[in-house]
Amino acid sequence: MLIGEVLTELFDLGAAEINKALELQKEVGGYVGQILISMGAVNEIQLMAALSKQMDIPLFDRETLPEINADFYAKITGLIDTEYLLRQMYLPISAEFEGGGPEGKEGQDTPARCRSIVFITNDPLKSSVLDYASKVLGCRVNLMLAAGQVINELSRPLQTFDKDLVSLTVDDNPELLREMASEAPVIKFLNNILSNAVELRASDIHMEPSEPSSRIKLRIDGVLHDSETVNEKLFLALVSRVKLLARLDIAEKRLPQDGKFSTKISATLIDVRVSSIPFAIGEGVVMRLLYRERLTFDITKLGIEKDVEPVIMELINMPYGILLVTGPTGSGKTTSLYSMLSSLDKREKKIITVEDPVEYKIDGINQIQVKDEIGLSFAACLRSILRHDPDVIMVGEIRDPETAAVAVQSALTGHLVLSTLHTNDAPSSLFRLIEMGLEDYLLNASILGIIAQRIVRKNCEFCSTPYELPKPIIEKYGFAQLYEKYAGSTGFTEKSLKGPTKGTGCRRCAGTGYR
């Protein structure tokens, strides 16, 4: 079977995606599987599963791998060029030896001979690497398939960071910091962190200083998870590297700084927003990952309840008024606003946004980046926008009375205004605006609607198993009464009461049970 046929059988890949990948292959070459990954049609884990079935090569199961000790890596490093193998994404994980022994023991001073070796790789078609390994070792070579991120993580014991950084002491000298940040092991380690974050669909990377070892955490589906612990020297180099990429002042450690950079990880384009802040024992950094290709901004795919979605569609097609989206930080307000704008006819309507920062660039929409340091505030932008003949205005956030007043004025003069407020529910938004000094009759005339939203984690579909709700939970939230009231009319079935599921945790969801 061709790889496209296997992917269709395993993951219901559409014929349109396969045909598009084949056309791109004719133009630029390369593997069809890698082109499908770059298109976002499949991920690397799915491709490895398809290659395993197509080529009859077993998948690497990380959970059953015995711990690889330093002696094994030391022996392999002495027999073969591991740096070359790692560049080709081939990592040795086990081998069988015969003969040899600890040097100096009588009768065991002959070198060990390799009988067979097992590599994990994400590219089993590199015959040159297989030929090299079998020729140098003179033994049987076996393969297992794994995603590139897994290979990068398991190869870290072969990367001697301290050895390469031994000449660089922990110092506040800017030149030394710059030199540390440019060391190859530091660059590779940061790339591994970013690759791991992308593979696990993380939204943020937290680099937190602590003693004796600093921590690196990933926010996945809204919850922080520990990822790495690093020593002081490497942590300082990593922070400096991130600040260099974001064009921040690496010598300034007393004041908070903000910046951004763009990169490409595993064929995925990412915009990274960087924020550094001084803590008592060092400098902390948070990187917000914005995936350009993963968001479609399709309002029908956000998971909005079916009875609410038509109301929203009606409101965003009104000729004038204010529609507010509320919720705490990280509840998806900006994504909802972008989705609403994307659903509008951008050919017939002039759409202008004022944002801080501009998170995603959308074709057909005119976006303005707020710059308070030069006086380009939300309110100042809004006043200028009104002279630019817009139909729809999006204000990233109503933060102050001046912005609120101009937004209401814009709505009353025939413009549709979309914006966000940091309140925990919809009714609180009206009180917040009144506290900002707006008259209630103006709100009554201008507010179309207020949406309060949250993001809810979903159980991992790969490891979810039936779960019986405890009786106290059923009683506390009145599930039995809800079933009696709504059974047969809203899709609230008896199965949903008695047969919920719960994720147990697997490698696809990084052991969290949610995906």
Short mmCIF file of C-alpha atoms in Angstrom, two decimals:
data_model
loop_
_atom_site.label_atom_id
_atom_site.label_comp_id
_atom_site.label_asym_id
_atom_site.label_seq_id
_atom_site.Cartn_x
_atom_site.Cartn_y
_atom_site.Cartn_z
CA MET A 1 0.00 0.00 0.00
CA LEU A 2 1.08 3.57 -0.65
CA ILE A 3 1.60 5.79 2.39
CA GLY A 4 -1.45 7.89 1.48
CA GLU A 5 -3.63 4.78 1.37
CA VAL A 6 -2.36 3.66 4.79
CA LEU A 7 -3.05 7.10 6.28
CA THR A 8 -6.54 7.04 4.81
CA GLU A 9 -7.21 3.61 6.28
CA LEU A 10 -5.85 4.49 9.74
CA PHE A 11 -6.87 8.13 10.14
CA ASP A 12 -9.50 8.84 7.43
CA LEU A 13 -7.22 11.20 5.52
CA GLY A 14 -9.12 12.86 2.68
CA ALA A 15 -8.28 12.35 -0.99
CA ALA A 16 -8.00 16.14 -1.47
CA GLU A 17 -5.09 16.36 0.99
CA ILE A 18 -3.29 13.42 -0.63
CA ASN A 19 -3.70 14.86 -4.15
CA LYS A 20 -2.45 18.26 -2.98
CA ALA A 21 0.59 16.62 -1.36
CA LEU A 22 1.35 14.69 -4.57
CA GLU A 23 1.18 17.92 -6.58
CA LEU A 24 3.57 19.61 -4.15
CA GLN A 25 5.89 16.63 -4.34
CA LYS A 26 6.15 17.08 -8.11
CA GLU A 27 7.08 20.73 -7.61
CA VAL A 28 9.47 20.61 -4.64
CA GLY A 29 10.30 16.91 -4.17
CA GLY A 30 10.58 15.19 -0.80
CA TYR A 31 8.50 12.56 0.96
CA VAL A 32 4.71 12.67 0.71
CA GLY A 33 4.44 12.03 4.45
CA GLN A 34 6.59 15.04 5.35
CA ILE A 35 4.61 17.22 2.94
CA LEU A 36 1.37 16.12 4.63
CA ILE A 37 2.87 17.09 8.02
CA SER A 38 3.85 20.53 6.70
CA MET A 39 0.29 20.95 5.37
CA GLY A 40 -1.09 20.12 8.82
CA ALA A 41 -3.06 17.15 7.42
CA VAL A 42 -1.37 14.68 9.79
CA ASN A 43 1.07 14.86 12.68
CA GLU A 44 4.38 13.02 13.03
CA ILE A 45 2.97 10.40 15.41
CA GLN A 46 0.30 9.48 12.85
CA LEU A 47 2.89 9.32 10.08
CA MET A 48 5.08 6.98 12.16
CA ALA A 49 2.09 4.69 12.74
CA ALA A 50 1.40 4.60 9.00
CA LEU A 51 5.06 3.92 8.12
CA SER A 52 5.11 1.13 10.70
CA LYS A 53 2.21 -0.61 8.99
CA GLN A 54 3.49 0.08 5.47
CA MET A 55 7.08 -1.07 6.06
CA ASP A 56 6.45 -3.61 8.84
CA ILE A 57 8.80 -1.78 11.22
CA PRO A 58 7.76 -1.81 14.90
CA LEU A 59 6.82 1.39 16.68
CA PHE A 60 9.04 2.42 19.57
CA ASP A 61 7.20 2.23 22.88
CA ARG A 62 8.81 4.74 25.19
CA GLU A 63 7.00 3.46 28.26
CA THR A 64 8.59 -0.02 28.06
CA LEU A 65 12.14 1.22 27.37
CA PRO A 66 14.57 0.29 30.16
CA GLU A 67 16.71 3.19 31.35
CA ILE A 68 19.67 3.72 29.06
CA ASN A 69 22.75 3.90 31.25
CA ALA A 70 25.91 5.89 30.68
CA ASP A 71 27.99 2.72 30.11
CA PHE A 72 25.98 1.81 27.02
CA TYR A 73 26.41 5.27 25.49
CA ALA A 74 30.11 5.27 26.35
CA LYS A 75 30.61 1.91 24.62
CA ILE A 76 28.61 2.93 21.52
CA THR A 77 30.40 6.29 21.28
CA GLY A 78 33.69 4.43 21.13
CA LEU A 79 32.51 2.24 18.25
CA ILE A 80 30.65 4.61 15.93
CA ASP A 81 30.25 8.31 15.17
CA THR A 82 27.16 9.12 17.24
CA GLU A 83 27.21 12.81 16.26
CA TYR A 84 26.75 11.83 12.60
CA LEU A 85 23.94 9.43 13.53
CA LEU A 86 22.11 12.03 15.61
CA ARG A 87 22.32 14.55 12.76
CA GLN A 88 20.59 11.93 10.62
CA MET A 89 18.00 11.31 13.41
CA TYR A 90 19.25 7.78 14.16
CA LEU A 91 19.65 7.04 17.88
CA PRO A 92 21.06 3.73 19.20
CA ILE A 93 18.99 2.46 22.15
CA SER A 94 20.22 -1.11 22.66
CA ALA A 95 22.83 -3.56 21.37
CA GLU A 96 24.10 -7.09 21.91
CA PHE A 97 27.84 -7.53 22.44
CA GLU A 98 30.10 -10.56 22.61
CA GLY A 99 33.65 -10.80 23.95
CA GLY A 100 35.67 -8.03 25.52
CA GLY A 101 35.39 -6.74 29.06
CA PRO A 102 36.83 -4.19 31.44
CA GLU A 103 40.28 -3.23 30.31
CA GLY A 104 43.09 -4.82 32.32
CA LYS A 105 41.33 -8.06 33.25
CA GLU A 106 43.20 -11.16 32.17
CA GLY A 107 41.75 -12.77 29.07
CA GLN A 108 39.24 -9.95 28.59
CA ASP A 109 41.37 -7.23 27.04
CA THR A 110 40.03 -7.75 23.51
CA PRO A 111 37.47 -5.17 22.39
CA ALA A 112 33.80 -6.11 22.50
CA ARG A 113 32.20 -7.00 19.16
CA CYS A 114 28.67 -5.86 18.36
CA ARG A 115 26.33 -8.67 17.28
CA SER A 116 23.25 -6.55 16.68
CA ILE A 117 22.12 -2.98 17.34
CA VAL A 118 18.72 -1.25 17.47
CA PHE A 119 18.19 2.32 16.27
CA ILE A 120 15.10 4.49 16.62
CA THR A 121 14.50 6.89 13.74
CA ASN A 122 11.80 8.94 12.06
CA ASP A 123 13.24 8.34 8.57
CA PRO A 124 13.74 4.61 7.84
CA LEU A 125 14.52 5.26 4.16
CA LYS A 126 18.05 6.60 4.70
CA SER A 127 19.92 3.63 3.28
CA SER A 128 23.25 5.47 3.49
CA VAL A 129 23.00 5.60 7.30
CA LEU A 130 22.07 1.92 7.49
CA ASP A 131 25.00 1.00 5.22
CA TYR A 132 27.36 3.11 7.35
CA ALA A 133 26.23 1.52 10.62
CA SER A 134 26.36 -2.06 9.35
CA LYS A 135 29.77 -1.50 7.71
CA VAL A 136 31.43 0.14 10.73
CA LEU A 137 29.94 -2.21 13.34
CA GLY A 138 29.83 -5.29 11.15
CA CYS A 139 26.57 -6.44 12.70
CA ARG A 140 22.85 -6.70 12.11
CA VAL A 141 20.99 -3.38 12.25
CA ASN A 142 17.36 -3.25 13.40
CA LEU A 143 15.06 -0.23 13.31
CA MET A 144 12.15 1.09 15.35
CA LEU A 145 10.09 4.17 14.48
CA ALA A 146 9.64 7.18 16.76
CA ALA A 147 8.76 10.86 16.42
CA GLY A 148 11.62 13.33 16.13
CA GLN A 149 10.85 14.84 19.53
CA VAL A 150 11.27 11.47 21.25
CA ILE A 151 14.64 10.99 19.53
CA ASN A 152 15.78 14.46 20.60
CA GLU A 153 14.80 13.86 24.22
CA LEU A 154 16.47 10.45 24.49
CA SER A 155 19.64 11.72 22.84
CA ARG A 156 20.31 14.33 25.54
CA PRO A 157 22.68 12.08 27.54
CA LEU A 158 24.97 12.19 24.49
CA GLN A 159 25.02 16.00 24.61
CA THR A 160 27.63 17.11 27.16
CA PHE A 161 26.52 20.63 28.04
CA ASP A 162 28.83 21.17 30.99
CA LYS A 163 31.84 20.03 28.97
CA ASP A 164 31.15 22.57 26.24
CA LEU A 165 30.39 25.39 28.67
CA VAL A 166 33.27 24.79 31.08
CA SER A 167 35.16 27.90 30.00
CA LEU A 168 32.19 30.18 30.64
CA THR A 169 31.54 31.11 34.24
CA VAL A 170 28.25 32.53 35.55
CA ASP A 171 28.78 36.24 35.10
CA ASP A 172 26.74 39.36 34.39
CA ASN A 173 29.22 40.50 31.74
CA PRO A 174 27.15 41.08 28.55
CA GLU A 175 29.87 39.71 26.28
CA LEU A 176 30.12 36.48 28.28
CA LEU A 177 26.32 36.17 28.27
CA ARG A 178 26.27 36.65 24.51
CA GLU A 179 29.01 34.05 24.09
CA MET A 180 27.18 31.55 26.29
CA ALA A 181 23.93 32.04 24.37
CA SER A 182 25.71 31.33 21.08
CA GLU A 183 27.15 27.95 22.16
CA ALA A 184 25.89 25.04 20.02
CA PRO A 185 24.66 22.91 22.99
CA VAL A 186 22.56 25.82 24.28
CA ILE A 187 20.99 26.36 20.85
CA LYS A 188 20.26 22.64 20.51
CA PHE A 189 18.78 22.42 24.01
CA LEU A 190 16.45 25.38 23.39
CA ASN A 191 15.40 23.84 20.07
CA ASN A 192 14.58 20.62 21.92
CA ILE A 193 12.47 22.54 24.44
CA LEU A 194 10.54 24.27 21.65
CA SER A 195 10.11 21.00 19.72
CA ASN A 196 8.79 19.27 22.83
CA ALA A 197 6.35 22.12 23.45
CA VAL A 198 5.04 21.98 19.88
CA GLU A 199 4.68 18.19 19.98
CA LEU A 200 2.65 18.43 23.21
CA ARG A 201 0.58 21.38 21.89
CA ALA A 202 1.75 23.67 24.71
CA SER A 203 0.57 27.29 24.74
CA ASP A 204 3.32 28.65 27.00
CA ILE A 205 6.86 27.79 28.11
CA HIS A 206 7.81 28.96 31.61
CA MET A 207 11.50 29.27 32.56
CA GLU A 208 11.61 29.75 36.34
CA PRO A 209 14.79 30.37 38.36
CA SER A 210 15.10 28.40 41.58
CA GLU A 211 17.72 26.77 43.77
CA PRO A 212 19.53 24.44 43.40
CA SER A 213 18.13 23.72 39.90
CA SER A 214 15.93 25.93 37.77
CA ARG A 215 12.70 24.62 36.25
CA ILE A 216 11.19 24.66 32.79
CA LYS A 217 7.43 24.10 32.63
CA LEU A 218 4.90 23.73 29.81
CA ARG A 219 1.29 24.91 29.93
CA ILE A 220 -0.77 22.24 28.16
CA ASP A 221 -4.55 22.63 27.90
CA GLY A 222 -4.40 25.38 30.51
CA VAL A 223 -2.44 23.43 33.14
CA LEU A 224 1.29 23.73 33.95
CA HIS A 225 3.46 20.59 33.80
CA ASP A 226 7.13 20.19 34.74
CA SER A 227 9.31 19.53 31.71
CA GLU A 228 13.01 20.00 32.57
CA THR A 229 15.35 20.91 35.41
CA VAL A 230 18.63 22.63 34.49
CA ASN A 231 21.63 23.89 36.43
CA GLU A 232 22.35 27.57 36.98
CA LYS A 233 24.92 27.89 34.21
CA LEU A 234 22.74 26.36 31.50
CA PHE A 235 19.64 28.22 32.71
CA LEU A 236 21.44 31.57 32.45
CA ALA A 237 22.60 30.68 28.94
CA LEU A 238 19.07 29.65 27.91
CA VAL A 239 17.55 32.89 29.21
CA SER A 240 20.22 34.89 27.37
CA ARG A 241 19.56 32.91 24.18
CA VAL A 242 15.82 33.63 24.33
CA LYS A 243 16.46 37.33 24.99
CA LEU A 244 18.83 37.52 22.04
CA LEU A 245 16.24 35.94 19.74
CA ALA A 246 13.58 38.38 20.98
CA ARG A 247 16.02 41.32 20.55
CA LEU A 248 15.97 42.22 24.24
CA ASP A 249 18.81 43.76 26.23
CA ILE A 250 20.59 40.74 27.75
CA ALA A 251 22.50 43.00 30.17
CA GLU A 252 19.30 44.46 31.66
CA LYS A 253 18.16 42.24 34.53
CA ARG A 254 16.48 44.82 36.77
CA LEU A 255 13.44 45.68 34.63
CA PRO A 256 10.77 43.63 32.83
CA GLN A 257 11.13 43.39 29.04
CA ASP A 258 8.88 42.20 26.22
CA GLY A 259 9.76 41.04 22.73
CA LYS A 260 8.96 38.46 20.07
CA PHE A 261 10.47 36.28 17.36
CA SER A 262 9.28 33.77 14.79
CA THR A 263 10.61 30.28 14.11
CA LYS A 264 9.77 27.02 12.38
CA ILE A 265 9.60 23.83 14.44
CA SER A 266 8.77 20.46 12.82
CA ALA A 267 7.37 22.23 9.73
CA THR A 268 5.13 24.35 12.01
CA LEU A 269 5.40 28.16 11.81
CA ILE A 270 5.31 29.71 15.28
CA ASP A 271 5.26 33.28 16.55
CA VAL A 272 6.82 33.44 20.03
CA ARG A 273 5.98 36.30 22.41
CA VAL A 274 8.65 36.67 25.08
CA SER A 275 8.26 38.29 28.50
CA SER A 276 11.14 38.52 30.99
CA ILE A 277 10.75 39.66 34.58
CA PRO A 278 13.25 39.94 37.48
CA PHE A 279 12.62 37.70 40.52
CA ALA A 280 14.44 37.70 43.83
CA ILE A 281 16.82 34.88 42.85
CA GLY A 282 17.12 35.46 39.10
CA GLU A 283 15.37 36.34 35.88
CA GLY A 284 12.28 34.43 34.73
CA VAL A 285 11.07 34.13 31.14
CA VAL A 286 7.71 33.11 29.68
CA MET A 287 7.30 32.32 25.99
CA ARG A 288 3.75 32.36 24.56
CA LEU A 289 3.53 30.12 21.47
CA LEU A 290 1.18 31.29 18.72
CA TYR A 291 0.64 28.63 16.05
CA ARG A 292 -0.03 30.29 12.69
CA GLU A 293 -1.27 27.18 10.89
CA ARG A 294 -3.25 25.40 13.61
CA LEU A 295 -6.04 27.93 13.99
CA THR A 296 -8.66 28.15 11.26
CA PHE A 297 -10.76 30.82 13.04
CA ASP A 298 -13.90 28.93 12.03
CA ILE A 299 -16.56 30.06 14.49
CA THR A 300 -18.50 26.82 13.96
CA LYS A 301 -15.55 24.77 15.30
CA LEU A 302 -14.99 26.60 18.60
CA GLY A 303 -17.36 24.35 20.54
CA ILE A 304 -19.95 27.09 21.17
CA GLU A 305 -23.25 25.68 22.40
CA LYS A 306 -25.79 25.14 19.63
CA ASP A 307 -28.39 27.47 21.10
CA VAL A 308 -25.84 30.29 21.51
CA GLU A 309 -24.11 30.10 18.10
CA PRO A 310 -27.03 31.47 16.00
CA VAL A 311 -27.46 34.36 18.45
CA ILE A 312 -23.78 35.30 18.03
CA MET A 313 -24.02 35.08 14.23
CA GLU A 314 -27.06 37.39 14.33
CA LEU A 315 -25.31 39.91 16.57
CA ILE A 316 -22.09 40.18 14.51
CA ASN A 317 -24.14 40.92 11.41
CA MET A 318 -25.86 43.92 13.06
CA PRO A 319 -24.98 47.26 11.43
CA TYR A 320 -23.93 48.99 14.67
CA GLY A 321 -23.55 48.47 18.41
CA ILE A 322 -21.07 46.86 20.82
CA LEU A 323 -20.55 43.13 21.33
CA LEU A 324 -18.31 42.25 24.28
CA VAL A 325 -16.52 38.97 25.02
CA THR A 326 -15.58 38.48 28.67
CA GLY A 327 -13.66 35.95 30.71
CA PRO A 328 -10.38 35.58 32.61
CA THR A 329 -6.94 35.65 30.99
CA GLY A 330 -6.39 32.70 28.67
CA SER A 331 -10.07 31.89 28.17
CA GLY A 332 -9.90 32.31 24.37
CA LYS A 333 -11.48 35.77 24.02
CA THR A 334 -9.13 36.93 21.25
CA THR A 335 -9.61 33.69 19.29
CA SER A 336 -13.38 34.18 19.48
CA LEU A 337 -13.09 37.75 18.19
CA TYR A 338 -10.84 36.68 15.30
CA SER A 339 -13.34 33.94 14.43
CA MET A 340 -16.19 36.44 14.40
CA LEU A 341 -14.26 38.79 12.12
CA SER A 342 -13.30 35.93 9.80
CA SER A 343 -16.97 35.03 9.36
CA LEU A 344 -17.77 38.51 8.01
CA ASP A 345 -17.62 39.39 4.32
CA LYS A 346 -14.26 41.18 4.15
CA ARG A 347 -14.86 42.31 0.55
CA GLU A 348 -17.92 44.37 1.38
CA LYS A 349 -16.90 45.62 4.83
CA LYS A 350 -13.97 47.69 6.01
CA ILE A 351 -12.64 45.98 9.14
CA ILE A 352 -10.02 47.62 11.35
CA THR A 353 -8.58 46.21 14.59
CA VAL A 354 -6.62 47.83 17.43
CA GLU A 355 -4.58 45.25 19.34
CA ASP A 356 -1.81 44.94 21.89
CA PRO A 357 -0.18 42.85 20.61
CA VAL A 358 -1.31 41.77 17.14
CA GLU A 359 -1.34 38.02 17.81
CA TYR A 360 -2.33 36.74 14.34
CA LYS A 361 -2.25 38.44 10.97
CA ILE A 362 -5.45 37.85 9.02
CA ASP A 363 -5.77 38.56 5.30
CA GLY A 364 -8.35 41.21 4.44
CA ILE A 365 -8.35 42.81 7.91
CA ASN A 366 -6.49 46.04 8.71
CA GLN A 367 -4.69 45.57 12.03
CA ILE A 368 -3.07 48.28 14.19
CA GLN A 369 -0.45 47.59 16.87
CA VAL A 370 -0.81 49.80 19.97
CA LYS A 371 2.39 51.65 20.97
CA ASP A 372 1.85 53.49 24.23
CA GLU A 373 5.44 54.74 24.34
CA ILE A 374 4.75 57.06 21.37
CA GLY A 375 1.19 57.95 22.38
CA LEU A 376 -0.55 55.43 20.11
CA SER A 377 -3.04 54.17 22.71
CA PHE A 378 -6.33 52.33 22.23
CA ALA A 379 -8.29 55.58 22.56
CA ALA A 380 -6.01 57.52 20.19
CA CYS A 381 -6.27 54.75 17.56
CA LEU A 382 -10.04 54.65 17.88
CA ARG A 383 -10.40 58.38 17.24
CA SER A 384 -8.31 58.11 14.08
CA ILE A 385 -10.12 54.97 12.90
CA LEU A 386 -13.46 56.81 12.91
CA ARG A 387 -12.08 59.09 10.17
CA HIS A 388 -11.04 56.04 8.14
CA ASP A 389 -14.62 55.04 7.19
CA PRO A 390 -14.75 51.59 8.87
CA ASP A 391 -17.75 49.29 9.07
CA VAL A 392 -16.44 47.02 11.83
CA ILE A 393 -13.95 47.91 14.58
CA MET A 394 -12.28 45.41 16.91
CA VAL A 395 -10.70 46.78 20.09
CA GLY A 396 -8.37 44.24 21.69
CA GLU A 397 -9.39 45.25 25.22
CA ILE A 398 -11.32 48.06 26.93
CA ARG A 399 -8.88 49.01 29.68
CA ASP A 400 -9.74 52.57 30.67
CA PRO A 401 -12.64 55.08 30.72
CA GLU A 402 -11.34 56.95 27.67
CA THR A 403 -11.29 53.83 25.49
CA ALA A 404 -14.75 52.81 26.76
CA ALA A 405 -16.19 56.25 25.97
CA VAL A 406 -14.79 56.29 22.41
CA ALA A 407 -16.03 52.71 21.83
CA VAL A 408 -19.58 53.72 22.87
CA GLN A 409 -19.37 56.84 20.70
CA SER A 410 -18.28 54.67 17.74
CA ALA A 411 -21.21 52.30 18.26
CA LEU A 412 -23.71 55.18 18.48
CA THR A 413 -22.42 56.71 15.22
CA GLY A 414 -23.11 53.62 13.12
CA HIS A 415 -20.21 51.23 13.63
CA LEU A 416 -20.11 47.63 14.86
CA VAL A 417 -17.58 47.39 17.70
CA LEU A 418 -16.20 44.09 19.00
CA SER A 419 -14.08 44.09 22.15
CA THR A 420 -13.10 42.20 25.32
CA LEU A 421 -13.36 42.91 29.02
CA HIS A 422 -11.62 41.14 31.91
CA THR A 423 -14.63 40.18 34.02
CA ASN A 424 -15.63 36.74 35.28
CA ASP A 425 -19.21 36.80 33.98
CA ALA A 426 -21.45 38.72 31.59
CA PRO A 427 -23.50 40.84 34.05
CA SER A 428 -20.33 42.12 35.76
CA SER A 429 -19.31 43.77 32.48
CA LEU A 430 -22.15 46.30 32.71
CA PHE A 431 -21.13 47.27 36.27
CA ARG A 432 -17.48 47.54 35.17
CA LEU A 433 -18.44 49.97 32.39
CA ILE A 434 -20.59 52.03 34.77
CA GLU A 435 -17.63 52.16 37.18
CA MET A 436 -15.56 53.55 34.30
CA GLY A 437 -17.95 56.53 34.21
CA LEU A 438 -20.29 55.60 31.36
CA GLU A 439 -23.94 56.57 31.74
CA ASP A 440 -26.37 53.68 31.91
CA TYR A 441 -28.59 55.12 29.14
CA LEU A 442 -25.56 55.08 26.80
CA LEU A 443 -24.92 51.42 27.57
CA ASN A 444 -28.60 50.65 27.01
CA ALA A 445 -28.41 52.27 23.59
CA SER A 446 -25.10 50.79 22.45
CA ILE A 447 -24.61 47.29 23.95
CA LEU A 448 -25.85 44.52 21.65
CA GLY A 449 -24.78 41.58 23.79
CA ILE A 450 -22.15 40.24 26.19
CA ILE A 451 -20.60 36.79 25.91
CA ALA A 452 -18.88 35.11 28.87
CA GLN A 453 -16.70 32.12 27.94
CA ARG A 454 -14.29 29.52 29.31
CA ILE A 455 -12.07 26.87 27.75
CA VAL A 456 -12.85 23.33 28.89
CA ARG A 457 -10.32 20.49 28.67
CA LYS A 458 -11.49 17.38 26.81
CA ASN A 459 -10.65 13.79 27.71
CA CYS A 460 -7.91 12.20 25.58
CA GLU A 461 -9.69 10.06 22.98
CA PHE A 462 -6.82 7.55 22.97
CA CYS A 463 -6.84 6.59 26.66
CA SER A 464 -10.35 7.43 27.92
CA THR A 465 -12.11 4.64 29.76
CA PRO A 466 -15.60 4.37 31.34
CA TYR A 467 -15.80 6.12 34.68
CA GLU A 468 -18.55 5.82 37.26
CA LEU A 469 -19.47 9.12 38.84
CA PRO A 470 -19.31 9.04 42.65
CA LYS A 471 -22.71 9.35 44.28
CA PRO A 472 -21.78 12.58 46.17
CA ILE A 473 -20.94 14.24 42.84
CA ILE A 474 -24.27 13.15 41.32
CA GLU A 475 -26.10 14.56 44.33
CA LYS A 476 -24.03 17.75 44.61
CA TYR A 477 -24.63 18.84 41.01
CA GLY A 478 -28.12 17.36 40.69
CA PHE A 479 -27.38 15.13 37.68
CA ALA A 480 -30.37 12.89 38.42
CA GLN A 481 -32.76 15.86 38.45
CA LEU A 482 -31.21 17.25 35.26
CA TYR A 483 -31.76 13.95 33.53
CA GLU A 484 -35.40 13.83 34.62
CA LYS A 485 -35.96 17.39 33.45
CA TYR A 486 -34.18 17.31 30.09
CA ALA A 487 -34.19 13.63 28.99
CA GLY A 488 -35.21 13.21 25.38
CA SER A 489 -35.25 16.92 24.53
CA THR A 490 -31.67 18.25 24.67
CA GLY A 491 -29.48 15.23 24.04
CA PHE A 492 -28.94 14.75 27.78
CA THR A 493 -29.15 10.95 27.73
CA GLU A 494 -29.06 8.36 30.46
CA LYS A 495 -25.73 7.22 29.02
CA SER A 496 -24.22 10.64 29.68
CA LEU A 497 -25.22 10.27 33.34
CA LYS A 498 -24.15 6.67 33.90
CA GLY A 499 -21.37 6.27 31.38
CA PRO A 500 -18.94 9.21 31.48
CA THR A 501 -15.32 8.61 30.58
CA LYS A 502 -12.03 9.69 32.12
CA GLY A 503 -8.58 9.86 30.54
CA THR A 504 -6.08 7.58 32.26
CA GLY A 505 -2.97 9.15 30.67
CA CYS A 506 -0.85 7.96 27.74
CA ARG A 507 2.10 9.16 25.67
CA ARG A 508 -0.20 10.94 23.19
CA CYS A 509 -1.54 13.21 25.93
CA ALA A 510 1.77 13.36 27.86
CA GLY A 511 0.23 11.37 30.70
CA THR A 512 -2.34 14.08 31.55
CA GLY A 513 -5.51 12.24 30.46
CA TYR A 514 -6.62 15.34 28.53
CA ARG A 515 -6.10 16.30 24.91
#
